[in-house]
Amino acid sequence: MIDDQILITRQELFDPAVDKALASEHAKRERIIADVPPVSAVRRLLLNSLIYMPFAAALAALVTWMLLEPHINDRAALRGEILLIDANPSGVPSGMIILTVGSNRVLVNAQLKLDPGADGEPAFPSIDRLKIGDRVEVSTVDEDGVIVGVALRPAIGAAARSEPGDAWALYVMFPLTAVLIAFGLMFAEGVTTRNWIRMTQRALVGSFLAGLFATLAFVPAELILAITAAVIDSELKHSNTLVITIQDISAPSFIIVTACRSAAWACIGAAAGLGMNLVRSTRTQLRNTVIGGALGGALGGMFFDPIDRFFASTYSDAGLSRLIGLLAVGLSIGIFVALVERLARDAWLRVRTGPLAGKSFILYKTPTMIGSSTEADVHLYKDAEIDPCHASLHRVGTLYEIEDMSSRTGTTVGGDQIRRRRLVSGDQIVIGSTILDFEERQKRTPVA
């Protein structure tokens, strides 16, 4: 059998028409790179994970607050006329008195905090100067079924009482926050990739696991928060009051309480990150979300107590601190998850054309499948020239290679049709009508 041979005559070799054809082909290839339209700044911003992930997580935290806040009331406020003053009640510690405000009996002592009225009325000079008929507003807490006064001030207007909240709402806060933040982050990622099927699967499974792990993480979180209770109890023993609030504790105790709450939220953030990527993800992805979730939870958790101490009123509950704290938790988790992923990435594909122009896909696994299938790791839709499994990216040592999977229209790298090709940072990949840039983190050159 004689092999087919391509014969080029001397005339053809030096024919100007051949040079012209080669120059034209070369110009076409150069034009592929030069004619790619730039992605708009707005689109780049919206598809930037440092933008959409914090936004989605903060929105999820806001939903958590809106669902739970109507059921939470840390300090019930009583407002009305003093009907009775029992200066020597039986069955209570010495020095305590009982005020009957409206239909409610409130236990107070001589060290009760006395504040000016909300409308500028002067504060009562002392508990002893209170008399029947005075209209007051008392900030109270429920201590084992006994209403204990925290602070008192003059008040005008009709009698009113804000009922204590439901205890379950505070216990649900940790797992519900983790569930909704995990769902928000995965939903946002699904929206930016337009892979609705995979997004739905991951969001449902990831949210369930985030809630499960957050429930388990509630145990160490509660143990950490028990330290804050011990610190506050220690402060209470050295004071003459019945109840001590975050506004009243000393600066060292306040720092300990804030640090403990930060650590507790770090546990919940890590649990949310673990649940998000436990299924259908690589170890690198799992590590990144756990670290990002823990760091974000720790930072966001530091906002609760300072807001309550410096900005909240004694006569209102901690709703403002919970709102800002939860928003800070969501925002911080979103930022840190995106930031850790970005800092830890080695290589990625940036889409230059098509519906996903501006979107980046971090290369976590090998092989990374590229195609029109919803099961593809890089899902490129609305391009009829792309096969369900069109090409794959392989990590070989510290290098990356792309392989065409016998596709109908082929795969082009730098203008050349390839079967398998090693990639370098900056290579342009054309798959169907979609153009992608391969980018790689700059490797450090060892010093000789």
Short mmCIF file of C-alpha atoms in Angstrom, two decimals:
data_model
loop_
_atom_site.label_atom_id
_atom_site.label_comp_id
_atom_site.label_asym_id
_atom_site.label_seq_id
_atom_site.Cartn_x
_atom_site.Cartn_y
_atom_site.Cartn_z
CA MET A 1 0.00 0.00 0.00
CA ILE A 2 1.43 3.35 -1.07
CA ASP A 3 0.90 6.29 1.27
CA ASP A 4 -0.77 9.33 -0.22
CA GLN A 5 1.73 12.14 -0.67
CA ILE A 6 1.24 15.87 -1.06
CA LEU A 7 3.58 17.24 -3.70
CA ILE A 8 4.38 20.95 -3.81
CA THR A 9 6.14 22.21 -6.93
CA ARG A 10 8.76 24.92 -6.86
CA GLN A 11 6.39 27.20 -8.75
CA GLU A 12 3.66 26.71 -6.10
CA LEU A 13 6.15 27.22 -3.29
CA PHE A 14 7.09 30.69 -4.52
CA ASP A 15 3.72 31.60 -6.01
CA PRO A 16 2.57 35.05 -4.61
CA ALA A 17 -1.00 33.72 -4.54
CA VAL A 18 0.02 31.19 -1.88
CA ASP A 19 1.56 33.93 0.27
CA LYS A 20 -1.56 36.00 -0.20
CA ALA A 21 -3.78 33.10 0.90
CA LEU A 22 -1.64 32.45 3.98
CA ALA A 23 -1.70 36.14 4.90
CA SER A 24 -5.48 36.19 4.52
CA GLU A 25 -5.86 33.13 6.76
CA HIS A 26 -3.51 34.65 9.32
CA ALA A 27 -5.52 37.89 9.28
CA LYS A 28 -8.71 35.94 9.92
CA ARG A 29 -7.16 34.30 12.95
CA GLU A 30 -5.89 37.61 14.26
CA ARG A 31 -9.31 39.10 13.70
CA ILE A 32 -10.87 36.43 15.94
CA ILE A 33 -8.85 37.85 18.81
CA ALA A 34 -9.05 41.52 17.87
CA ASP A 35 -12.76 41.71 17.09
CA VAL A 36 -14.08 40.39 20.41
CA PRO A 37 -16.42 43.10 21.72
CA PRO A 38 -15.56 44.35 25.21
CA VAL A 39 -17.89 43.35 28.03
CA SER A 40 -19.69 46.37 29.47
CA ALA A 41 -18.62 47.62 32.88
CA VAL A 42 -22.14 47.11 34.27
CA ARG A 43 -22.22 43.49 33.09
CA ARG A 44 -18.79 42.80 34.54
CA LEU A 45 -19.94 44.29 37.82
CA LEU A 46 -23.14 42.25 37.97
CA LEU A 47 -21.31 39.02 37.13
CA ASN A 48 -18.55 39.69 39.64
CA SER A 49 -18.84 37.19 42.51
CA LEU A 50 -17.66 39.88 44.94
CA ILE A 51 -20.85 41.77 44.08
CA TYR A 52 -23.64 39.26 43.54
CA MET A 53 -22.69 36.83 46.32
CA PRO A 54 -22.65 39.41 49.17
CA PHE A 55 -25.88 40.92 47.82
CA ALA A 56 -27.62 37.54 47.72
CA ALA A 57 -26.42 36.55 51.20
CA ALA A 58 -27.41 39.91 52.71
CA LEU A 59 -30.86 39.65 51.11
CA ALA A 60 -31.24 36.16 52.59
CA ALA A 61 -30.26 37.50 56.03
CA LEU A 62 -32.84 40.28 55.67
CA VAL A 63 -35.53 37.68 54.92
CA THR A 64 -34.48 35.82 58.09
CA TRP A 65 -34.92 38.98 60.16
CA MET A 66 -38.31 39.74 58.60
CA LEU A 67 -39.57 36.22 59.34
CA LEU A 68 -38.38 36.04 62.95
CA GLU A 69 -38.46 39.59 64.31
CA PRO A 70 -42.25 39.74 64.80
CA HIS A 71 -41.88 36.79 67.19
CA ILE A 72 -38.98 38.21 69.25
CA ASN A 73 -39.21 40.71 72.07
CA ASP A 74 -36.22 40.88 74.41
CA ARG A 75 -37.58 43.52 76.75
CA ALA A 76 -41.30 44.03 77.28
CA ALA A 77 -42.26 47.67 77.87
CA LEU A 78 -45.08 48.42 80.31
CA ARG A 79 -46.74 51.82 80.18
CA GLY A 80 -49.50 53.02 82.44
CA GLU A 81 -50.50 54.44 85.80
CA ILE A 82 -49.05 53.21 89.09
CA LEU A 83 -52.04 51.77 90.97
CA LEU A 84 -50.25 50.30 93.96
CA ILE A 85 -46.83 50.44 95.62
CA ASP A 86 -45.99 47.50 97.89
CA ALA A 87 -42.93 48.65 99.87
CA ASN A 88 -42.72 45.48 102.01
CA PRO A 89 -43.72 42.57 99.80
CA SER A 90 -43.42 39.06 101.18
CA GLY A 91 -41.40 36.33 99.52
CA VAL A 92 -38.92 38.65 97.79
CA PRO A 93 -35.37 39.73 98.75
CA SER A 94 -34.96 42.57 101.21
CA GLY A 95 -34.98 46.05 99.69
CA MET A 96 -37.29 45.11 96.83
CA ILE A 97 -40.65 46.69 96.14
CA ILE A 98 -43.49 45.80 93.82
CA LEU A 99 -45.13 48.34 91.57
CA THR A 100 -48.53 47.58 90.13
CA VAL A 101 -48.60 49.26 86.70
CA GLY A 102 -51.99 48.78 85.18
CA SER A 103 -52.72 45.08 85.67
CA ASN A 104 -49.04 44.05 85.90
CA ARG A 105 -46.92 43.59 89.03
CA VAL A 106 -43.28 44.60 88.50
CA LEU A 107 -40.47 43.77 90.93
CA VAL A 108 -37.91 46.61 91.27
CA ASN A 109 -35.23 47.72 93.70
CA ALA A 110 -33.77 51.04 94.82
CA GLN A 111 -31.00 50.88 92.19
CA LEU A 112 -33.46 50.76 89.30
CA LYS A 113 -32.26 52.92 86.41
CA LEU A 114 -34.34 56.12 86.19
CA ASP A 115 -34.35 57.93 82.83
CA PRO A 116 -35.91 61.14 81.47
CA GLY A 117 -39.18 60.69 79.61
CA ALA A 118 -39.32 60.16 75.88
CA ASP A 119 -40.98 63.58 75.48
CA GLY A 120 -38.47 65.44 77.65
CA GLU A 121 -40.06 64.93 81.06
CA PRO A 122 -37.51 65.01 83.89
CA ALA A 123 -36.53 61.69 85.42
CA PHE A 124 -38.00 60.69 88.76
CA PRO A 125 -35.51 61.64 91.53
CA SER A 126 -35.65 58.21 93.19
CA ILE A 127 -37.77 55.11 93.59
CA ASP A 128 -38.87 56.38 97.02
CA ARG A 129 -40.39 59.46 95.39
CA LEU A 130 -42.73 57.43 93.18
CA LYS A 131 -46.40 57.69 94.16
CA ILE A 132 -49.71 56.22 93.19
CA GLY A 133 -51.08 57.96 90.11
CA ASP A 134 -47.70 58.56 88.42
CA ARG A 135 -47.70 57.52 84.80
CA VAL A 136 -44.59 55.53 83.97
CA GLU A 137 -42.99 53.34 81.34
CA VAL A 138 -41.02 50.39 82.67
CA SER A 139 -38.59 48.29 80.64
CA THR A 140 -38.88 44.73 81.93
CA VAL A 141 -37.57 41.23 81.44
CA ASP A 142 -39.16 37.94 82.40
CA GLU A 143 -37.13 36.05 85.03
CA ASP A 144 -38.71 32.63 85.59
CA GLY A 145 -42.22 34.03 85.33
CA VAL A 146 -41.47 37.13 87.44
CA ILE A 147 -41.61 40.53 85.70
CA VAL A 148 -38.46 42.41 86.74
CA GLY A 149 -37.92 46.09 86.03
CA VAL A 150 -34.73 47.12 84.20
CA ALA A 151 -35.38 50.87 83.83
CA LEU A 152 -38.19 53.34 84.45
CA ARG A 153 -39.11 56.74 83.08
CA PRO A 154 -42.11 59.13 83.06
CA ALA A 155 -44.64 58.47 80.32
CA ILE A 156 -47.78 60.02 78.96
CA GLY A 157 -50.48 58.50 76.83
CA ALA A 158 -52.65 55.44 77.05
CA ALA A 159 -51.59 52.32 78.91
CA ALA A 160 -49.76 49.84 76.75
CA ARG A 161 -47.77 46.66 77.03
CA SER A 162 -45.54 44.89 74.54
CA GLU A 163 -45.83 41.18 75.17
CA PRO A 164 -42.74 38.98 75.55
CA GLY A 165 -41.71 37.22 72.38
CA ASP A 166 -41.66 33.54 71.51
CA ALA A 167 -38.59 31.68 72.77
CA TRP A 168 -38.52 29.40 69.71
CA ALA A 169 -37.70 32.32 67.40
CA LEU A 170 -34.28 32.83 69.00
CA TYR A 171 -33.47 29.11 68.75
CA VAL A 172 -34.48 28.99 65.10
CA MET A 173 -32.37 32.02 64.17
CA PHE A 174 -29.05 30.17 63.73
CA PRO A 175 -30.21 27.31 61.45
CA LEU A 176 -32.68 29.46 59.49
CA THR A 177 -29.96 32.04 58.78
CA ALA A 178 -27.63 29.30 57.53
CA VAL A 179 -30.34 27.76 55.34
CA LEU A 180 -31.37 31.00 53.69
CA ILE A 181 -27.81 32.28 53.18
CA ALA A 182 -26.74 28.97 51.61
CA PHE A 183 -29.82 29.03 49.38
CA GLY A 184 -29.18 32.65 48.43
CA LEU A 185 -25.56 32.03 47.47
CA MET A 186 -26.36 28.96 45.37
CA PHE A 187 -29.35 30.64 43.77
CA ALA A 188 -27.19 33.63 42.80
CA GLU A 189 -24.58 31.34 41.29
CA GLY A 190 -27.29 29.53 39.34
CA VAL A 191 -28.67 32.81 38.02
CA THR A 192 -25.25 33.95 36.77
CA THR A 193 -24.60 30.61 35.02
CA ARG A 194 -28.23 30.18 33.84
CA ASN A 195 -27.95 26.48 34.71
CA TRP A 196 -31.39 26.28 36.27
CA ILE A 197 -31.54 22.50 36.65
CA ARG A 198 -28.23 22.20 38.47
CA MET A 199 -28.99 25.32 40.48
CA THR A 200 -32.29 23.87 41.70
CA GLN A 201 -30.69 20.58 42.68
CA ARG A 202 -27.77 22.20 44.48
CA ALA A 203 -29.90 24.83 46.18
CA LEU A 204 -32.34 22.31 47.62
CA VAL A 205 -29.75 19.77 48.73
CA GLY A 206 -27.25 22.40 49.90
CA SER A 207 -29.87 24.33 51.88
CA PHE A 208 -31.05 21.17 53.62
CA LEU A 209 -27.49 20.20 54.56
CA ALA A 210 -26.69 23.75 55.65
CA GLY A 211 -29.67 23.66 58.00
CA LEU A 212 -28.67 20.23 59.30
CA PHE A 213 -25.06 21.22 60.00
CA ALA A 214 -26.13 24.57 61.46
CA THR A 215 -28.41 22.69 63.86
CA LEU A 216 -25.45 20.54 64.89
CA ALA A 217 -23.23 23.63 65.11
CA PHE A 218 -25.80 25.10 67.48
CA VAL A 219 -24.26 22.89 70.20
CA PRO A 220 -20.75 24.45 70.14
CA ALA A 221 -22.31 27.86 69.49
CA GLU A 222 -24.44 27.56 72.62
CA LEU A 223 -21.44 26.38 74.65
CA ILE A 224 -19.58 29.49 73.51
CA LEU A 225 -22.54 31.72 74.33
CA ALA A 226 -22.71 30.10 77.77
CA ILE A 227 -19.45 31.95 78.48
CA THR A 228 -21.27 35.23 77.88
CA ALA A 229 -23.98 34.19 80.34
CA ALA A 230 -21.32 33.40 82.93
CA VAL A 231 -19.66 36.79 82.37
CA ILE A 232 -22.97 38.63 82.76
CA ASP A 233 -23.84 36.60 85.89
CA SER A 234 -20.47 37.54 87.35
CA GLU A 235 -21.20 41.21 86.67
CA LEU A 236 -24.66 40.82 88.24
CA LYS A 237 -23.22 39.40 91.46
CA HIS A 238 -21.08 42.52 91.89
CA SER A 239 -23.98 44.92 91.28
CA ASN A 240 -27.00 45.87 93.33
CA THR A 241 -29.48 45.38 90.50
CA LEU A 242 -31.79 42.48 89.73
CA VAL A 243 -30.99 42.44 86.03
CA ILE A 244 -27.97 43.70 84.10
CA THR A 245 -28.05 44.50 80.39
CA ILE A 246 -25.41 44.80 77.68
CA GLN A 247 -25.49 48.58 78.19
CA ASP A 248 -24.47 48.21 81.84
CA ILE A 249 -21.64 45.67 81.85
CA SER A 250 -18.01 46.74 82.07
CA ALA A 251 -15.79 47.24 79.01
CA PRO A 252 -13.72 44.04 79.54
CA SER A 253 -16.90 41.97 79.93
CA PHE A 254 -18.38 43.62 76.85
CA ILE A 255 -15.32 42.65 74.78
CA ILE A 256 -15.59 39.03 75.96
CA VAL A 257 -19.32 38.93 75.14
CA THR A 258 -18.71 40.36 71.66
CA ALA A 259 -15.89 37.91 70.96
CA CYS A 260 -18.01 34.95 72.08
CA ARG A 261 -20.92 35.97 69.87
CA SER A 262 -18.50 36.36 66.96
CA ALA A 263 -17.16 32.84 67.56
CA ALA A 264 -20.69 31.43 67.76
CA TRP A 265 -21.61 32.95 64.40
CA ALA A 266 -18.34 31.63 62.95
CA CYS A 267 -19.59 28.12 63.76
CA ILE A 268 -22.85 28.82 61.93
CA GLY A 269 -21.08 30.35 58.93
CA ALA A 270 -18.77 27.35 58.63
CA ALA A 271 -21.78 25.03 58.84
CA ALA A 272 -23.49 26.93 56.01
CA GLY A 273 -20.34 26.66 53.88
CA LEU A 274 -20.03 22.95 54.62
CA GLY A 275 -23.61 22.26 53.62
CA MET A 276 -23.35 24.26 50.40
CA ASN A 277 -20.55 22.24 48.85
CA LEU A 278 -20.61 18.87 50.55
CA VAL A 279 -22.31 17.30 47.53
CA ARG A 280 -21.08 17.51 43.92
CA SER A 281 -18.11 19.69 44.71
CA THR A 282 -14.37 19.28 45.06
CA ARG A 283 -12.39 19.39 48.27
CA THR A 284 -11.04 22.77 47.23
CA GLN A 285 -14.54 24.21 46.82
CA LEU A 286 -15.57 22.73 50.16
CA ARG A 287 -12.52 24.15 51.91
CA ASN A 288 -13.07 27.58 50.39
CA THR A 289 -16.72 27.87 51.43
CA VAL A 290 -16.08 26.56 54.95
CA ILE A 291 -13.23 29.04 55.49
CA GLY A 292 -15.17 31.88 53.86
CA GLY A 293 -18.30 31.08 55.86
CA ALA A 294 -16.39 30.94 59.16
CA LEU A 295 -14.57 34.22 58.51
CA GLY A 296 -17.76 35.94 57.37
CA GLY A 297 -19.75 34.67 60.35
CA ALA A 298 -17.03 35.82 62.74
CA LEU A 299 -16.90 39.33 61.27
CA GLY A 300 -20.66 39.74 61.00
CA GLY A 301 -21.22 38.38 64.50
CA MET A 302 -19.19 41.25 65.94
CA PHE A 303 -21.91 43.77 65.06
CA PHE A 304 -24.75 42.57 67.30
CA ASP A 305 -23.59 43.66 70.75
CA PRO A 306 -21.97 47.02 69.82
CA ILE A 307 -25.20 48.14 68.13
CA ASP A 308 -27.22 47.04 71.15
CA ARG A 309 -24.83 48.72 73.60
CA PHE A 310 -24.30 52.07 71.90
CA PHE A 311 -27.37 52.68 69.75
CA ALA A 312 -30.35 50.72 71.11
CA SER A 313 -32.80 52.07 73.68
CA THR A 314 -33.37 50.40 77.04
CA TYR A 315 -37.11 50.65 76.35
CA SER A 316 -37.01 48.82 73.04
CA ASP A 317 -35.84 45.34 72.19
CA ALA A 318 -32.69 44.43 70.28
CA GLY A 319 -34.42 44.45 66.88
CA LEU A 320 -32.05 47.06 65.44
CA SER A 321 -28.97 45.14 66.52
CA ARG A 322 -30.40 41.92 65.08
CA LEU A 323 -31.19 43.63 61.78
CA ILE A 324 -27.73 45.14 61.39
CA GLY A 325 -26.04 42.05 62.80
CA LEU A 326 -27.81 39.64 60.46
CA LEU A 327 -27.16 41.89 57.48
CA ALA A 328 -23.50 42.05 58.49
CA VAL A 329 -23.38 38.25 58.82
CA GLY A 330 -24.91 37.74 55.37
CA LEU A 331 -22.79 40.41 53.71
CA SER A 332 -19.58 39.17 55.34
CA ILE A 333 -20.20 35.51 54.48
CA GLY A 334 -20.91 36.44 50.86
CA ILE A 335 -17.79 38.59 50.64
CA PHE A 336 -15.46 36.09 52.27
CA VAL A 337 -16.77 33.07 50.34
CA ALA A 338 -16.19 34.95 47.08
CA LEU A 339 -12.88 36.39 48.24
CA VAL A 340 -11.43 33.09 49.43
CA GLU A 341 -12.45 31.44 46.16
CA ARG A 342 -10.83 34.23 44.17
CA LEU A 343 -7.59 34.23 46.15
CA ALA A 344 -7.31 30.43 46.06
CA ARG A 345 -8.01 29.93 42.35
CA ASP A 346 -5.23 28.68 40.09
CA ALA A 347 -6.91 28.93 36.69
CA TRP A 348 -10.22 29.99 35.25
CA LEU A 349 -12.14 30.52 32.02
CA ARG A 350 -13.58 33.94 31.26
CA VAL A 351 -16.47 34.02 28.78
CA ARG A 352 -16.02 36.81 26.22
CA THR A 353 -19.09 36.40 23.99
CA GLY A 354 -22.62 35.06 24.23
CA PRO A 355 -25.23 35.25 27.00
CA LEU A 356 -22.61 34.59 29.70
CA ALA A 357 -20.13 37.22 28.52
CA GLY A 358 -18.24 38.50 31.55
CA LYS A 359 -18.77 35.36 33.64
CA SER A 360 -15.73 33.50 35.01
CA PHE A 361 -15.61 29.78 35.76
CA ILE A 362 -12.96 28.69 38.24
CA LEU A 363 -11.32 25.39 37.26
CA TYR A 364 -11.69 23.23 40.36
CA LYS A 365 -11.81 19.70 38.96
CA THR A 366 -10.15 17.58 36.33
CA PRO A 367 -11.55 17.00 33.85
CA THR A 368 -13.74 20.09 33.63
CA MET A 369 -16.41 19.44 31.02
CA ILE A 370 -17.48 22.24 28.65
CA GLY A 371 -20.69 21.93 26.67
CA SER A 372 -24.37 22.70 26.22
CA SER A 373 -25.52 19.99 28.63
CA THR A 374 -26.83 21.10 32.02
CA GLU A 375 -24.48 18.50 33.49
CA ALA A 376 -21.45 20.28 32.03
CA ASP A 377 -19.21 22.10 34.50
CA VAL A 378 -19.07 25.06 32.11
CA HIS A 379 -22.62 25.24 30.77
CA LEU A 380 -22.74 27.19 27.48
CA TYR A 381 -26.31 27.49 26.27
CA LYS A 382 -28.01 29.14 23.29
CA ASP A 383 -25.23 28.10 20.94
CA ALA A 384 -26.40 25.47 18.44
CA GLU A 385 -22.79 24.75 17.40
CA ILE A 386 -21.82 23.47 20.84
CA ASP A 387 -22.27 19.76 21.61
CA PRO A 388 -23.57 18.59 25.01
CA CYS A 389 -20.05 17.48 25.88
CA HIS A 390 -17.93 19.55 23.54
CA ALA A 391 -14.49 19.79 25.18
CA SER A 392 -12.76 19.04 28.44
CA LEU A 393 -10.00 20.71 30.43
CA HIS A 394 -7.42 18.58 32.22
CA ARG A 395 -4.93 19.52 34.88
CA VAL A 396 -1.64 17.76 34.25
CA GLY A 397 0.70 18.50 37.13
CA THR A 398 0.76 22.28 37.34
CA LEU A 399 -0.30 22.73 33.71
CA TYR A 400 -3.65 22.67 31.92
CA GLU A 401 -4.62 21.01 28.64
CA ILE A 402 -7.79 21.24 26.58
CA GLU A 403 -9.17 18.30 24.62
CA ASP A 404 -11.84 18.32 21.92
CA MET A 405 -14.34 15.52 22.57
CA SER A 406 -14.86 14.68 18.88
CA SER A 407 -17.32 17.56 18.57
CA ARG A 408 -19.21 18.41 15.39
CA THR A 409 -17.71 21.88 14.95
CA GLY A 410 -14.38 21.35 16.67
CA THR A 411 -12.43 23.42 19.18
CA THR A 412 -10.04 26.21 18.30
CA VAL A 413 -7.18 27.58 20.39
CA GLY A 414 -5.44 30.73 19.16
CA GLY A 415 -6.98 30.26 15.73
CA ASP A 416 -5.81 26.64 15.33
CA GLN A 417 -8.15 23.66 15.27
CA ILE A 418 -6.94 21.27 17.96
CA ARG A 419 -7.43 17.74 19.16
CA ARG A 420 -5.57 18.29 22.41
CA ARG A 421 -3.44 21.28 23.30
CA ARG A 422 -1.54 22.57 26.32
CA LEU A 423 -2.82 25.96 27.42
CA VAL A 424 -0.96 29.02 28.56
CA SER A 425 -2.46 32.04 30.27
CA GLY A 426 -4.05 34.34 27.70
CA ASP A 427 -4.99 31.61 25.21
CA GLN A 428 -8.23 32.23 23.41
CA ILE A 429 -10.56 29.26 23.03
CA VAL A 430 -13.36 29.19 20.45
CA ILE A 431 -16.11 26.63 20.98
CA GLY A 432 -18.97 26.94 18.54
CA SER A 433 -19.70 30.68 18.40
CA THR A 434 -18.53 31.26 21.96
CA ILE A 435 -15.12 32.71 22.79
CA LEU A 436 -13.43 32.04 26.11
CA ASP A 437 -10.14 33.25 27.56
CA PHE A 438 -8.02 30.87 29.59
CA GLU A 439 -6.40 32.72 32.46
CA GLU A 440 -3.99 31.41 35.03
CA ARG A 441 -2.62 32.82 38.24
CA GLN A 442 0.95 33.90 37.83
CA LYS A 443 3.26 31.24 39.17
CA ARG A 444 6.15 32.22 41.35
CA THR A 445 9.53 31.55 39.88
CA PRO A 446 11.83 29.90 42.42
CA VAL A 447 14.81 32.04 43.32
CA ALA A 448 18.10 30.42 42.35
#
